Coordinates of C-alpha atoms in Angstrom, one line a residue:
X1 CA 0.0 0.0 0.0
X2 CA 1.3 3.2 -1.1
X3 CA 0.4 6.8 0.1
X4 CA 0.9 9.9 -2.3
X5 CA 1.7 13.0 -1.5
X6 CA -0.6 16.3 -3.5
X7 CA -0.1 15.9 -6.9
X8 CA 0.2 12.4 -6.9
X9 CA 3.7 11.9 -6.5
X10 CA 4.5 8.6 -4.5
X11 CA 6.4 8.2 -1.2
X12 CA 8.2 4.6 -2.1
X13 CA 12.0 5.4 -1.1
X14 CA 11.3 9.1 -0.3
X15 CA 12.8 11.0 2.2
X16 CA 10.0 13.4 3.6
X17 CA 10.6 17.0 5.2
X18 CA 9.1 16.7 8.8
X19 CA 6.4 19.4 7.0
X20 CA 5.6 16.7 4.9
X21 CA 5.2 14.3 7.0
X22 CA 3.0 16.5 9.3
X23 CA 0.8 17.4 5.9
X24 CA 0.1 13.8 5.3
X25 CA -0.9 13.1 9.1
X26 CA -3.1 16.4 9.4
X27 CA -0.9 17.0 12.4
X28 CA 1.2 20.0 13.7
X29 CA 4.7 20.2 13.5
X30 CA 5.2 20.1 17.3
X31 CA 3.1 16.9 17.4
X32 CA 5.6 14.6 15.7
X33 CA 8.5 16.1 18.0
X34 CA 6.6 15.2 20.9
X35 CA 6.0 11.3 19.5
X36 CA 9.7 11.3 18.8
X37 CA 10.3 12.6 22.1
X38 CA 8.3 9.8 23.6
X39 CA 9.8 7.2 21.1
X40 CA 6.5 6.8 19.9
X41 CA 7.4 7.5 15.9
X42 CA 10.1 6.4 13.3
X43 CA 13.3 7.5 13.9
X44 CA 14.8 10.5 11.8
X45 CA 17.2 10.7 9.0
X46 CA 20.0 13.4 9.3
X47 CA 20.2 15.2 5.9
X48 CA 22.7 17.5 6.9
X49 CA 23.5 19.2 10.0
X50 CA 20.1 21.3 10.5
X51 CA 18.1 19.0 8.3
X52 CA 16.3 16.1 8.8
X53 CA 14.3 13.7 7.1
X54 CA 11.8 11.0 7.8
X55 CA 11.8 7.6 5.3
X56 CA 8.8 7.5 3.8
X57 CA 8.4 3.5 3.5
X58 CA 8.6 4.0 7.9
X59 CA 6.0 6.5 8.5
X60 CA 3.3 4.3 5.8
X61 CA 4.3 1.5 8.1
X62 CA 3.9 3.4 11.7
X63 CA 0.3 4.7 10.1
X64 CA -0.5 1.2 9.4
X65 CA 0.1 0.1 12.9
X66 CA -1.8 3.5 14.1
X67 CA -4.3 1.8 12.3
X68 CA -4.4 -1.3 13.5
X69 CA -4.3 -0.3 16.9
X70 CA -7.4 1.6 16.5
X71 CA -9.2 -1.0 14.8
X72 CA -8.7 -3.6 17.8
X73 CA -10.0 -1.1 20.5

Protein backbone atom coordinates (compact mmCIF):
# COMPACT_ATOMS: atom_id res chain seq x y z
CA UNK A 1 0.00 0.00 0.00
CA UNK A 2 1.25 3.24 -1.15
CA UNK A 3 0.42 6.77 0.08
CA UNK A 4 0.91 9.92 -2.28
CA UNK A 5 1.74 12.97 -1.49
CA UNK A 6 -0.61 16.26 -3.50
CA UNK A 7 -0.14 15.93 -6.88
CA UNK A 8 0.22 12.37 -6.88
CA UNK A 9 3.68 11.92 -6.46
CA UNK A 10 4.55 8.56 -4.46
CA UNK A 11 6.38 8.25 -1.22
CA UNK A 12 8.23 4.58 -2.07
CA UNK A 13 11.97 5.38 -1.12
CA UNK A 14 11.29 9.06 -0.34
CA UNK A 15 12.83 11.03 2.17
CA UNK A 16 9.95 13.41 3.57
CA UNK A 17 10.63 17.03 5.15
CA UNK A 18 9.06 16.72 8.83
CA UNK A 19 6.41 19.41 7.01
CA UNK A 20 5.56 16.67 4.93
CA UNK A 21 5.23 14.34 6.98
CA UNK A 22 3.02 16.53 9.34
CA UNK A 23 0.80 17.42 5.93
CA UNK A 24 0.13 13.84 5.34
CA UNK A 25 -0.91 13.09 9.07
CA UNK A 26 -3.08 16.42 9.37
CA UNK A 27 -0.90 17.04 12.44
CA UNK A 28 1.16 20.02 13.72
CA UNK A 29 4.71 20.16 13.51
CA UNK A 30 5.15 20.06 17.25
CA UNK A 31 3.09 16.94 17.45
CA UNK A 32 5.58 14.64 15.70
CA UNK A 33 8.52 16.14 18.02
CA UNK A 34 6.59 15.19 20.91
CA UNK A 35 5.98 11.29 19.46
CA UNK A 36 9.65 11.26 18.77
CA UNK A 37 10.26 12.58 22.08
CA UNK A 38 8.32 9.82 23.60
CA UNK A 39 9.85 7.18 21.05
CA UNK A 40 6.50 6.80 19.88
CA UNK A 41 7.41 7.50 15.89
CA UNK A 42 10.11 6.41 13.33
CA UNK A 43 13.31 7.48 13.87
CA UNK A 44 14.83 10.46 11.84
CA UNK A 45 17.25 10.71 9.00
CA UNK A 46 20.00 13.44 9.31
CA UNK A 47 20.24 15.18 5.89
CA UNK A 48 22.71 17.49 6.91
CA UNK A 49 23.46 19.16 9.99
CA UNK A 50 20.08 21.26 10.54
CA UNK A 51 18.12 18.96 8.31
CA UNK A 52 16.25 16.06 8.84
CA UNK A 53 14.32 13.69 7.12
CA UNK A 54 11.82 10.98 7.78
CA UNK A 55 11.76 7.56 5.26
CA UNK A 56 8.77 7.48 3.76
CA UNK A 57 8.40 3.49 3.55
CA UNK A 58 8.60 4.05 7.94
CA UNK A 59 5.99 6.53 8.50
CA UNK A 60 3.30 4.35 5.83
CA UNK A 61 4.32 1.50 8.07
CA UNK A 62 3.89 3.42 11.66
CA UNK A 63 0.25 4.74 10.12
CA UNK A 64 -0.53 1.18 9.36
CA UNK A 65 0.13 0.08 12.90
CA UNK A 66 -1.84 3.49 14.13
CA UNK A 67 -4.31 1.83 12.33
CA UNK A 68 -4.35 -1.33 13.51
CA UNK A 69 -4.31 -0.35 16.90
CA UNK A 70 -7.44 1.61 16.46
CA UNK A 71 -9.17 -0.97 14.83
CA UNK A 72 -8.68 -3.57 17.81
CA UNK A 73 -10.04 -1.09 20.50
Amino acid sequence: KTINLPGGKSLWKKILTKKEVAEILGVALVSIWRWERAGNFPARVRLSPRRVGYRAVEITAWIESRQTGADTK
